[in-house]
Short mmCIF file of C-alpha atoms (C1' of nucleotides) in Angstrom, two decimals:
data_model
loop_
_atom_site.label_atom_id
_atom_site.label_comp_id
_atom_site.label_asym_id
_atom_site.label_seq_id
_atom_site.Cartn_x
_atom_site.Cartn_y
_atom_site.Cartn_z
CA MET A 240 114.80 -2.84 -30.58
CA ALA A 241 118.01 -3.69 -28.76
CA LYS A 242 118.22 -7.40 -28.62
CA GLU A 243 120.03 -8.19 -25.45
CA THR A 244 119.66 -11.90 -25.02
CA LYS A 245 122.71 -13.33 -22.96
CA ASN A 246 123.58 -16.96 -23.58
CA THR A 247 121.46 -18.18 -20.78
CA LEU A 248 117.93 -20.04 -21.29
CA ARG A 249 116.56 -17.48 -18.88
CA ASP A 250 117.40 -14.70 -20.74
CA SER A 251 116.01 -15.94 -24.05
CA VAL A 252 112.77 -17.08 -22.52
CA TYR A 253 112.61 -13.61 -20.89
CA SER A 254 113.15 -11.89 -24.17
CA ALA A 255 110.70 -14.11 -25.98
CA LEU A 256 107.84 -13.92 -23.63
CA LYS A 257 108.35 -10.23 -23.40
CA ALA A 258 108.14 -10.01 -27.25
CA MET A 259 105.33 -12.13 -27.14
CA ILE A 260 103.48 -9.92 -24.55
CA VAL A 261 104.72 -6.54 -26.04
CA THR A 262 103.57 -7.22 -29.44
CA GLY A 263 100.36 -8.92 -28.20
CA GLN A 264 100.43 -12.27 -29.23
CA ILE A 265 99.49 -13.03 -25.76
CA PRO A 266 96.85 -10.57 -25.29
CA PRO A 267 96.61 -8.43 -22.13
CA GLY A 268 94.21 -10.05 -19.53
CA SER A 269 94.97 -13.55 -20.79
CA ARG A 270 95.96 -16.12 -18.21
CA VAL A 271 99.51 -17.78 -18.80
CA THR A 272 100.63 -20.91 -17.01
CA GLU A 273 104.40 -21.72 -16.55
CA ASN A 274 103.99 -25.13 -18.34
CA ASP A 275 102.41 -23.59 -21.38
CA ILE A 276 105.34 -21.54 -21.85
CA ALA A 277 107.93 -24.12 -21.12
CA VAL A 278 106.28 -26.73 -23.36
CA ARG A 279 106.09 -24.02 -26.22
CA LEU A 280 109.93 -23.03 -25.75
CA ASN A 281 110.82 -26.63 -25.07
CA VAL A 282 112.42 -25.68 -21.74
CA SER A 283 111.90 -26.83 -18.16
CA ARG A 284 109.80 -24.63 -15.82
CA THR A 285 112.77 -23.06 -14.03
CA PRO A 286 113.83 -20.71 -16.52
CA VAL A 287 110.46 -19.84 -17.43
CA ARG A 288 109.53 -19.13 -13.72
CA GLU A 289 112.57 -16.53 -13.59
CA ALA A 290 111.64 -15.08 -16.87
CA PHE A 291 108.09 -14.42 -15.12
CA ASN A 292 109.59 -13.06 -12.16
CA ARG A 293 111.46 -10.43 -14.13
CA LEU A 294 108.44 -9.77 -16.23
CA GLU A 295 106.44 -9.25 -13.01
CA ARG A 296 108.96 -6.79 -11.69
CA ASP A 297 108.66 -4.97 -15.26
CA GLY A 298 104.93 -4.67 -14.55
CA LEU A 299 104.10 -6.72 -17.89
CA VAL A 300 102.48 -9.63 -15.70
CA THR A 301 100.96 -9.86 -12.54
CA GLY A 302 101.10 -13.19 -10.46
CA ARG A 303 99.38 -14.26 -7.50
CA PRO A 304 100.64 -17.34 -5.36
CA ARG A 305 99.59 -20.47 -6.80
CA GLN A 306 97.25 -18.74 -9.13
CA GLY A 307 99.40 -18.12 -12.16
CA TYR A 308 100.04 -15.18 -13.99
CA VAL A 309 98.10 -12.77 -15.85
CA VAL A 310 99.28 -10.52 -18.66
CA THR A 311 98.87 -6.90 -17.23
CA GLU A 312 95.96 -5.10 -18.63
CA PHE A 313 96.51 -1.43 -19.07
CA ASP A 314 93.61 0.52 -18.44
CA ILE A 315 93.34 4.24 -19.46
CA ASN A 316 94.40 5.25 -15.99
CA MET A 317 97.35 3.53 -15.85
CA PHE A 318 98.23 4.89 -19.40
CA ARG A 319 97.67 8.14 -18.06
CA GLU A 320 100.16 7.61 -15.08
CA ALA A 321 102.74 6.12 -17.28
CA PHE A 322 102.56 9.06 -19.58
CA GLU A 323 102.56 11.76 -16.87
CA ILE A 324 105.92 10.14 -15.79
CA ARG A 325 107.12 9.86 -19.33
CA GLU A 326 106.77 13.76 -19.96
CA LEU A 327 109.00 14.22 -16.70
CA LEU A 328 111.56 11.76 -17.56
CA ASP A 329 111.61 12.27 -21.39
CA GLY A 330 111.66 16.01 -21.05
CA HIS A 331 114.35 16.00 -18.75
CA ALA A 332 116.49 13.47 -20.80
CA THR A 333 116.22 15.59 -23.77
CA GLU A 334 117.36 18.67 -22.00
CA LEU A 335 120.41 16.64 -21.12
CA ALA A 336 121.02 15.19 -24.28
CA ALA A 337 120.78 18.64 -25.77
CA ALA A 338 123.82 19.66 -23.58
CA ALA A 339 125.88 16.40 -23.83
CA ALA A 340 125.31 15.26 -27.58
CA THR A 341 128.53 14.76 -29.55
CA GLU A 342 128.69 15.06 -33.39
CA LYS A 343 128.55 11.21 -33.58
CA ASP A 344 125.16 11.26 -31.69
CA LYS A 345 123.65 14.14 -33.81
CA ALA A 346 124.51 12.09 -37.00
CA ARG A 347 122.87 9.04 -35.30
CA LEU A 348 119.65 10.86 -34.45
CA ARG A 349 119.51 12.43 -38.07
CA ALA A 350 119.84 9.16 -39.47
CA MET A 351 117.07 7.64 -37.47
CA LEU A 352 114.90 10.46 -38.67
CA ALA A 353 115.93 9.77 -42.11
CA GLU A 354 115.02 6.08 -41.82
CA CYS A 355 111.54 7.32 -40.26
CA GLU A 356 110.90 9.25 -43.23
CA ARG A 357 111.97 6.80 -45.64
CA LEU A 358 109.65 4.28 -44.05
CA ALA A 359 106.66 6.85 -44.14
CA THR A 360 107.10 7.68 -47.83
CA ILE A 361 107.12 4.23 -49.28
CA PRO A 362 104.16 4.05 -51.57
CA ASP A 363 101.51 1.19 -50.68
CA ARG A 364 103.63 0.09 -47.69
CA THR A 365 102.75 -2.85 -45.69
CA THR A 366 101.76 -3.00 -42.05
CA ARG A 367 105.39 -4.37 -41.43
CA GLU A 368 106.79 -1.17 -42.65
CA LYS A 369 104.37 1.05 -40.67
CA PHE A 370 105.25 -1.27 -37.65
CA GLN A 371 108.78 -0.47 -38.35
CA GLU A 372 108.42 3.41 -38.56
CA LEU A 373 106.75 3.26 -35.29
CA GLU A 374 109.42 1.30 -33.86
CA VAL A 375 112.27 3.57 -34.83
CA GLY A 376 110.33 6.57 -33.79
CA ILE A 377 110.15 4.99 -30.08
CA ASP A 378 113.75 4.04 -30.43
CA LEU A 379 114.54 7.58 -30.96
CA HIS A 380 113.46 8.39 -27.67
CA ARG A 381 115.56 5.77 -26.23
CA VAL A 382 118.60 6.87 -28.03
CA ILE A 383 118.09 10.58 -26.76
CA ALA A 384 117.84 9.05 -23.13
CA GLN A 385 121.12 7.13 -23.72
CA ILE A 386 122.90 10.31 -25.11
CA SER A 387 121.56 12.04 -22.03
CA GLY A 388 124.20 10.31 -19.95
CA ASN A 389 122.15 9.44 -17.23
CA ALA A 390 122.05 5.50 -17.26
CA MET A 391 119.55 5.30 -14.57
CA LEU A 392 117.10 7.64 -16.52
CA HIS A 393 117.84 5.56 -19.79
CA GLY A 394 116.65 2.24 -17.94
CA MET A 395 113.72 3.76 -16.39
CA LEU A 396 112.39 5.25 -19.63
CA CYS A 397 113.11 2.23 -21.61
CA GLY A 398 110.90 0.44 -18.86
CA ILE A 399 107.94 2.75 -19.33
CA LEU A 400 108.31 2.54 -23.03
CA ASP A 401 108.18 -1.38 -23.08
CA LYS A 402 104.96 -1.06 -20.82
CA CYS A 403 103.18 1.20 -23.07
CA GLN A 404 104.47 -0.37 -26.17
CA HIS A 405 101.81 -2.98 -27.00
CA TYR A 406 99.18 -0.22 -26.53
CA VAL A 407 100.70 2.40 -28.58
CA TRP A 408 101.12 0.07 -31.23
CA THR A 409 97.88 -1.71 -31.25
CA GLU A 410 95.89 1.66 -31.35
CA LEU A 411 98.42 3.88 -33.57
CA LEU A 412 98.70 1.14 -36.32
CA TRP A 413 94.82 2.02 -37.31
CA LEU A 414 96.22 5.54 -38.55
CA ASP A 415 97.93 5.68 -41.71
CA GLU A 416 100.13 8.59 -41.09
CA TRP A 417 102.03 10.00 -38.06
CA LYS A 418 103.17 13.22 -39.91
CA ILE A 419 102.73 15.21 -36.76
CA ALA A 420 104.87 13.05 -34.65
CA ARG A 421 107.62 13.10 -37.38
CA ASP A 422 107.60 16.59 -37.49
CA GLU A 423 107.77 16.88 -33.70
CA HIS A 424 110.83 14.31 -33.66
CA ALA A 425 112.54 16.46 -36.17
CA GLU A 426 111.98 19.56 -34.32
CA ILE A 427 113.09 17.99 -31.07
CA VAL A 428 116.46 16.59 -33.00
CA ASP A 429 117.08 20.08 -34.57
CA ALA A 430 117.06 21.61 -31.08
CA ILE A 431 119.30 18.75 -29.64
CA CYS A 432 121.47 19.32 -32.68
CA ALA A 433 121.66 23.40 -31.87
CA GLY A 434 122.47 22.74 -28.23
CA ASP A 435 119.18 24.40 -26.98
CA ALA A 436 118.34 22.47 -24.09
CA SER A 437 115.37 24.47 -22.84
CA ARG A 438 113.68 24.10 -26.24
CA ALA A 439 114.38 20.74 -26.65
CA GLY A 440 112.77 20.03 -23.25
CA THR A 441 109.85 21.80 -23.94
CA LEU A 442 109.28 20.11 -27.45
CA ALA A 443 109.78 16.76 -25.93
CA ARG A 444 107.15 17.35 -23.13
CA ALA A 445 104.79 18.79 -25.86
CA HIS A 446 105.42 15.84 -27.85
CA VAL A 447 104.61 13.34 -25.10
CA ARG A 448 101.50 15.06 -24.41
CA GLY A 449 100.45 14.91 -28.06
CA SER A 450 101.12 11.08 -28.39
CA ARG A 451 99.20 10.32 -25.14
CA ASP A 452 96.25 12.47 -26.45
CA ASN A 453 96.51 10.67 -29.68
CA VAL A 454 96.34 7.16 -27.73
CA LEU A 455 93.79 8.36 -25.34
CA ARG A 456 91.21 9.53 -28.18
CA LEU A 457 91.49 6.26 -29.96
CA LEU A 458 91.20 4.20 -26.68
CA GLN A 459 88.20 6.37 -25.56
CA ALA A 460 86.70 5.86 -29.16
CA LYS A 461 87.04 2.28 -28.72
CA SER A 462 85.57 2.28 -25.38
CA ASP A 463 82.78 4.26 -26.49
CA TYR A 464 82.03 1.93 -29.09
CA GLN A 465 81.90 -0.94 -26.76
CA ASN A 466 79.69 0.71 -24.46
CA PHE A 467 77.24 1.21 -27.58
CA LEU A 468 77.55 -2.33 -28.36
CA ALA A 469 76.82 -3.48 -24.90
CA ARG A 470 73.74 -0.96 -24.64
CA ALA A 471 72.28 -2.35 -28.03
CA SER A 472 72.46 -5.92 -27.19
CA MET B 286 109.33 0.84 6.63
CA ALA B 287 106.48 -1.03 4.66
CA LYS B 288 106.93 -4.66 5.40
CA GLU B 289 104.94 -6.30 2.65
CA THR B 290 105.89 -10.16 2.93
CA LYS B 291 103.52 -12.35 1.41
CA ASN B 292 103.19 -15.70 2.43
CA THR B 293 105.64 -17.43 0.25
CA LEU B 294 109.20 -18.27 1.15
CA ARG B 295 110.57 -16.22 -1.99
CA ASP B 296 109.00 -13.09 -0.52
CA SER B 297 110.51 -13.82 2.86
CA VAL B 298 113.95 -14.24 1.34
CA TYR B 299 113.43 -11.18 -0.89
CA SER B 300 112.50 -8.85 2.18
CA ALA B 301 115.36 -10.55 4.37
CA LEU B 302 117.96 -10.13 1.56
CA LYS B 303 116.89 -6.47 0.90
CA ALA B 304 117.00 -5.65 4.50
CA MET B 305 120.71 -6.86 4.63
CA ILE B 306 121.62 -5.06 1.83
CA VAL B 307 119.92 -1.95 2.37
CA THR B 308 121.06 -1.81 5.93
CA GLY B 309 124.55 -2.59 5.14
CA GLN B 310 124.98 -5.78 6.87
CA ILE B 311 126.01 -7.04 3.44
CA PRO B 312 128.19 -4.34 2.23
CA PRO B 313 128.41 -3.18 -1.28
CA GLY B 314 130.98 -4.66 -3.41
CA SER B 315 130.65 -7.94 -1.52
CA ARG B 316 130.19 -11.14 -3.27
CA VAL B 317 127.31 -13.01 -2.16
CA THR B 318 126.44 -16.68 -3.13
CA GLU B 319 123.15 -18.16 -3.33
CA ASN B 320 124.20 -21.02 -0.88
CA ASP B 321 125.36 -18.72 1.53
CA ILE B 322 122.12 -17.12 1.65
CA ALA B 323 120.25 -20.45 1.57
CA VAL B 324 122.15 -22.03 4.25
CA ARG B 325 121.74 -18.68 6.42
CA LEU B 326 117.92 -18.53 6.02
CA ASN B 327 117.61 -22.66 6.12
CA VAL B 328 115.90 -22.79 2.82
CA SER B 329 116.74 -24.24 -0.58
CA ARG B 330 118.63 -22.38 -3.14
CA THR B 331 115.32 -22.09 -5.36
CA PRO B 332 113.58 -19.09 -3.40
CA VAL B 333 116.85 -17.61 -2.91
CA ARG B 334 117.55 -17.48 -6.81
CA GLU B 335 114.39 -15.77 -7.42
CA ALA B 336 114.95 -13.22 -4.63
CA PHE B 337 118.11 -12.34 -6.17
CA ASN B 338 116.73 -12.22 -9.67
CA ARG B 339 114.36 -9.47 -8.21
CA LEU B 340 117.04 -7.72 -6.47
CA GLU B 341 119.01 -7.52 -9.70
CA ARG B 342 115.96 -6.07 -11.45
CA ASP B 343 115.81 -3.62 -8.48
CA GLY B 344 119.45 -2.67 -9.00
CA LEU B 345 120.50 -3.78 -5.82
CA VAL B 346 122.84 -6.53 -6.80
CA THR B 347 124.64 -7.42 -10.06
CA GLY B 348 124.93 -10.87 -11.37
CA ARG B 349 126.91 -12.39 -14.06
CA PRO B 350 126.07 -15.57 -15.53
CA ARG B 351 128.21 -18.62 -13.51
CA GLN B 352 130.08 -15.73 -11.55
CA GLY B 353 127.57 -15.06 -8.51
CA TYR B 354 126.20 -11.87 -7.31
CA VAL B 355 127.81 -8.47 -6.13
CA VAL B 356 125.97 -6.08 -3.98
CA THR B 357 126.08 -3.01 -6.34
CA GLU B 358 128.48 -0.55 -5.39
CA PHE B 359 127.18 2.82 -5.68
CA ASP B 360 129.84 5.67 -6.86
CA ILE B 361 129.30 9.17 -6.58
CA ASN B 362 128.30 9.32 -10.03
CA MET B 363 125.34 6.79 -9.71
CA PHE B 364 124.40 8.80 -6.63
CA ARG B 365 124.12 12.09 -8.70
CA GLU B 366 122.10 10.27 -11.34
CA ALA B 367 119.59 8.92 -8.73
CA PHE B 368 118.98 12.24 -7.16
CA GLU B 369 118.80 13.91 -10.44
CA ILE B 370 115.91 11.57 -11.27
CA ARG B 371 114.46 11.75 -7.57
CA GLU B 372 114.12 15.73 -7.89
CA LEU B 373 112.11 15.32 -10.91
CA LEU B 374 109.70 12.55 -9.28
CA ASP B 375 109.74 13.70 -5.87
CA GLY B 376 109.00 17.11 -7.15
CA HIS B 377 105.99 16.23 -9.29
CA ALA B 378 104.68 13.82 -6.57
CA THR B 379 104.61 16.39 -4.23
CA GLU B 380 102.68 18.91 -6.52
CA LEU B 381 100.11 16.40 -7.20
CA ALA B 382 99.93 15.34 -3.44
CA ALA B 383 99.05 19.04 -2.65
CA ALA B 384 96.18 18.68 -4.93
CA ALA B 385 94.85 15.52 -3.86
CA ALA B 386 95.32 15.32 -0.16
CA THR B 387 92.59 14.51 1.96
CA GLU B 388 92.05 15.65 5.54
CA LYS B 389 93.08 12.37 6.75
CA ASP B 390 96.36 12.31 4.36
CA LYS B 391 97.22 15.64 6.01
CA ALA B 392 96.66 14.51 9.41
CA ARG B 393 98.98 11.15 8.43
CA LEU B 394 101.73 13.61 7.21
CA ARG B 395 101.46 15.76 10.56
CA ALA B 396 101.74 12.88 12.79
CA MET B 397 104.84 11.74 10.80
CA LEU B 398 106.55 15.17 11.23
CA ALA B 399 105.66 15.06 15.03
CA GLU B 400 107.08 11.61 15.30
CA CYS B 401 110.23 13.10 13.61
CA GLU B 402 110.49 15.88 16.12
CA ARG B 403 109.82 13.57 18.97
CA LEU B 404 112.58 11.13 17.99
CA ALA B 405 114.78 14.26 17.22
CA THR B 406 114.56 15.78 20.57
CA ILE B 407 115.11 12.77 22.81
CA PRO B 408 118.09 13.70 25.07
CA ASP B 409 121.13 11.54 24.74
CA ARG B 410 119.43 9.44 22.17
CA THR B 411 120.75 6.11 20.86
CA THR B 412 121.82 5.22 17.32
CA ARG B 413 118.80 3.32 17.02
CA GLU B 414 116.76 6.26 17.67
CA LYS B 415 118.68 8.51 15.19
CA PHE B 416 118.24 5.54 12.63
CA GLN B 417 114.58 5.95 13.23
CA GLU B 418 114.22 9.51 12.72
CA LEU B 419 115.82 9.12 9.53
CA GLU B 420 113.64 6.22 8.65
CA VAL B 421 110.48 8.30 9.14
CA GLY B 422 111.91 11.19 7.33
CA ILE B 423 112.57 9.09 4.16
CA ASP B 424 108.96 7.27 4.62
CA LEU B 425 107.51 10.69 4.45
CA HIS B 426 108.42 11.14 0.85
CA ARG B 427 107.08 7.60 0.04
CA VAL B 428 103.74 8.47 1.76
CA ILE B 429 103.58 12.00 -0.39
CA ALA B 430 104.23 9.88 -3.42
CA GLN B 431 101.48 7.61 -2.53
CA ILE B 432 98.97 10.56 -1.90
CA SER B 433 99.87 11.74 -5.12
CA GLY B 434 97.25 9.15 -6.38
CA ASN B 435 99.91 8.03 -9.29
CA ALA B 436 100.46 4.47 -8.16
CA MET B 437 103.35 4.20 -10.90
CA LEU B 438 105.28 7.18 -9.68
CA HIS B 439 104.92 5.94 -6.17
CA GLY B 440 106.49 2.62 -7.13
CA MET B 441 109.37 4.14 -9.08
CA LEU B 442 110.15 6.71 -6.04
CA CYS B 443 110.42 3.68 -3.82
CA GLY B 444 112.57 1.83 -5.91
CA ILE B 445 114.90 4.80 -6.05
CA LEU B 446 114.75 5.31 -2.26
CA ASP B 447 115.80 1.81 -1.62
CA LYS B 448 118.75 2.16 -3.63
CA CYS B 449 120.02 5.09 -2.05
CA GLN B 450 118.88 4.24 1.45
CA HIS B 451 121.92 2.37 2.44
CA TYR B 452 124.25 5.39 1.32
CA VAL B 453 122.14 8.11 2.91
CA TRP B 454 122.20 6.22 6.09
CA THR B 455 125.65 5.37 6.36
CA GLU B 456 126.82 8.88 5.61
CA LEU B 457 124.01 10.83 7.55
CA LEU B 458 124.35 8.63 10.54
CA TRP B 459 127.67 10.54 11.20
CA LEU B 460 125.83 13.78 11.69
CA ASP B 461 123.91 14.39 14.88
CA GLU B 462 121.30 16.62 13.80
CA TRP B 463 119.17 17.23 10.69
CA LYS B 464 117.31 20.31 11.57
CA ILE B 465 117.50 21.49 8.17
CA ALA B 466 115.77 18.75 6.91
CA ARG B 467 113.23 18.65 9.38
CA ASP B 468 112.54 22.40 8.65
CA GLU B 469 112.24 21.59 5.05
CA HIS B 470 109.90 18.58 5.51
CA ALA B 471 107.69 20.72 7.81
CA GLU B 472 107.52 23.44 5.12
CA ILE B 473 106.58 20.79 2.61
CA VAL B 474 103.82 19.31 4.44
CA ASP B 475 102.62 22.87 5.31
CA ALA B 476 102.34 23.65 1.40
CA ILE B 477 100.69 20.31 0.89
CA CYS B 478 98.09 21.11 3.71
CA ALA B 479 97.51 24.49 2.09
CA GLY B 480 96.91 23.07 -1.24
CA ASP B 481 99.58 25.07 -2.92
CA ALA B 482 100.79 22.73 -5.26
CA SER B 483 103.53 25.09 -7.15
CA ARG B 484 105.21 25.97 -3.81
CA ALA B 485 105.09 22.32 -2.52
CA GLY B 486 106.90 21.18 -5.72
CA THR B 487 109.57 23.85 -5.45
CA LEU B 488 110.29 23.20 -1.90
CA ALA B 489 110.37 19.60 -2.58
CA ARG B 490 112.79 19.84 -5.57
CA ALA B 491 115.11 22.33 -3.37
CA HIS B 492 114.88 19.55 -0.53
CA VAL B 493 116.21 16.90 -2.62
CA ARG B 494 118.93 18.94 -3.89
CA GLY B 495 119.86 19.79 -0.44
CA SER B 496 119.87 16.14 0.88
CA ARG B 497 122.09 15.11 -2.22
CA ASP B 498 124.58 18.05 -1.50
CA ASN B 499 124.88 16.80 2.06
CA VAL B 500 125.48 13.41 1.21
CA LEU B 501 127.81 14.44 -1.76
CA ARG B 502 129.82 16.43 0.61
CA LEU B 503 130.35 13.56 3.10
CA LEU B 504 131.18 11.21 0.31
CA GLN B 505 133.48 13.68 -1.22
CA ALA B 506 135.11 13.94 2.18
CA LYS B 507 135.52 10.26 2.42
CA SER B 508 136.99 9.92 -0.88
CA ASP B 509 139.53 13.02 -0.27
CA TYR B 510 140.50 11.15 2.95
CA GLN B 511 141.06 7.80 1.21
CA ASN B 512 143.30 9.43 -1.49
CA PHE B 513 145.09 11.39 1.39
CA LEU B 514 146.03 7.92 2.92
CA ALA B 515 146.85 6.30 -0.52
CA ARG B 516 149.29 8.95 -1.13
CA ALA B 517 150.85 9.11 2.44
CA SER B 518 151.50 5.15 2.15
"C1'" DA C 189 66.44 -27.57 -9.84
"C1'" DC C 190 69.59 -25.91 -6.63
"C1'" DA C 191 73.15 -25.92 -3.26
"C1'" DC C 192 76.62 -28.39 -0.66
"C1'" DT C 193 80.70 -31.48 -0.04
"C1'" DC C 194 84.24 -33.97 -1.49
"C1'" DA C 195 87.89 -35.51 -4.48
"C1'" DA C 196 90.35 -35.04 -8.47
"C1'" DA C 197 92.98 -32.04 -11.51
"C1'" DA C 198 95.85 -28.16 -12.38
"C1'" DT C 199 99.13 -25.22 -10.92
"C1'" DT C 200 102.54 -23.05 -8.50
"C1'" DG C 201 106.03 -23.52 -4.40
"C1'" DT C 202 110.13 -25.62 -2.76
"C1'" DA C 203 113.81 -28.81 -2.54
"C1'" DT C 204 117.13 -31.65 -4.79
"C1'" DA C 205 120.00 -33.88 -8.36
"C1'" DC C 206 122.67 -33.29 -11.90
"C1'" DA C 207 125.18 -30.42 -15.82
"C1'" DA C 208 128.10 -26.79 -17.22
"C1'" DA C 209 131.23 -23.34 -16.70
"C1'" DA C 210 134.31 -20.32 -14.39
"C1'" DT C 211 138.02 -19.65 -10.77
"C1'" DA C 212 141.58 -21.03 -8.19
"C1'" DG C 213 145.41 -23.68 -7.06
"C1'" DC C 214 149.00 -26.72 -7.76
"C1'" DA C 215 152.31 -29.13 -10.31
"C1'" DT C 216 155.14 -29.21 -14.25
"C1'" DG C 217 158.33 -27.54 -17.66
"C1'" DC C 218 161.33 -23.97 -19.19
"C1'" DG D 98 161.35 -18.09 -10.64
"C1'" DC D 99 157.99 -17.44 -13.84
"C1'" DA D 100 154.44 -18.80 -17.08
"C1'" DT D 101 151.49 -22.35 -18.45
"C1'" DG D 102 148.32 -25.80 -18.39
"C1'" DC D 103 145.52 -29.13 -16.11
"C1'" DT D 104 142.36 -30.57 -12.67
"C1'" DA D 105 139.78 -30.05 -8.44
"C1'" DT D 106 136.44 -26.80 -6.53
"C1'" DT D 107 133.19 -23.62 -6.20
"C1'" DT D 108 129.13 -21.95 -8.20
"C1'" DT D 109 125.32 -21.16 -11.12
"C1'" DG D 110 122.07 -23.21 -14.86
"C1'" DT D 111 118.51 -26.40 -15.79
"C1'" DA D 112 115.62 -30.11 -15.11
"C1'" DT D 113 112.70 -32.92 -12.33
"C1'" DA D 114 110.25 -34.78 -8.32
"C1'" DC D 115 107.21 -33.71 -4.59
"C1'" DA D 116 104.25 -30.87 -1.65
"C1'" DA D 117 100.99 -27.45 -0.66
"C1'" DT D 118 97.07 -25.05 -2.35
"C1'" DT D 119 93.49 -23.56 -5.35
"C1'" DT D 120 90.01 -24.43 -8.66
"C1'" DT D 121 86.81 -27.18 -10.95
"C1'" DG D 122 83.37 -30.36 -11.49
"C1'" DA D 123 80.77 -34.36 -10.47
"C1'" DG D 124 77.73 -36.51 -7.40
"C1'" DT D 125 74.48 -36.52 -3.86
"C1'" DG D 126 70.82 -34.99 -1.11
"C1'" DT D 127 67.07 -31.75 -0.21
#
DNA sequence: ACACTCAAAATTGTATACAAAATAGCATGC
DNA sequence: GCATGCTATTTTGTATACAATTTTGAGTGT
């Protein structure tokens, strides 16, 4: 994941807070106060405030005047919305990337695929390694968007991926294998390397829909389970 | 334009600053200091800082540590990028809206069309009235995105529209008539009212491309003219 | 036991003071 | 005359003090 911490405290706090939220250390729905974070990171409230402001703009927290901040809870509906947009953006970015990719870009994409494959085939791998595989898999999409050459598209796609990242992670880590996703990634990269924009775009859109369905199925199962528990009590 | 000023100073400052930038009162490329704005709006630097932070996140200003803020200059390339994304989002939003619009929504869209028509046919109208026509025309797209039911899509589209608004305005205000845009808007609304999602989407995408070409032509002409001046001197 | 009031605690909103860094302008040396 | 280095100014970065508001909880009256 691209660490872009400038030298200012505000940016450090922003990165730190974002990481805590995205990785679920601060769970969705929990209330966070400026003071908590300020004390925890040993800085004053000012940089924390600014970090919160930016996170609110990112949609990762929501804050109401004089009532503090709450880590945004992502319900199934928001997830659907996000992936609907992601299908559009990712599909288009992949089309553009297929037309724009240089040899260096293609090598980079292939290297990421190889890294995924390596991480996937480690015997008795740890959670950390599964986590890394997911991370590289998501990063692949970021890099494709970057290759597309449309900086604004890249920025917006990164924003959406950040928002969904925690959910994708917490849900998908339950599975042991993502062979389908790996194969799909490989196909997309192939199409990009072949310069087949139309095919790359189609594959990318299908891939996003597939990921969405995967996570939705798990979210639904969890929801059903909780309903079952509630009814049983 | 939707005024969403909460009761906090920060939000007022944000709205005020955004309005000043979007309308070009603070021209692109100009440097703005926190103190200027603080004095101008008679508040302390704190809320101004936070407003700047949010504007930076919106992409309306760019700030580098200890060097202040600069109103983002939108070059032709960024404009192309923005409209490329807008075509995707607006097209999709319009498709969704055609499927989701209630009778009340349809009435609202038709009322906006009528308002455009009224403003366009005022004899000897002032710049203010031309300005209003453009504003309602852009708002139409915001409302369509809202009707789509995808809140995230709506938010992202509004962000892009804000970023482009100043450029669209300053360029298009040179023209006296936008009959083509008005006709296209009417067709789109018709398709939405008829529930024809596919046609509505296609029309919307074509409309965005048309608007883009209009503005690009003017931007290009201006650029050519400045090159001509530079070479003549 | 329940509801209502009021006060205290917690928390953000705003202002301001001070520190750190960058820029600009001036003076000095070559 | 030009470059270089230093200082003075400007401007943001951070901390902190205080104000405003919301929440919480205890205490009292019915």
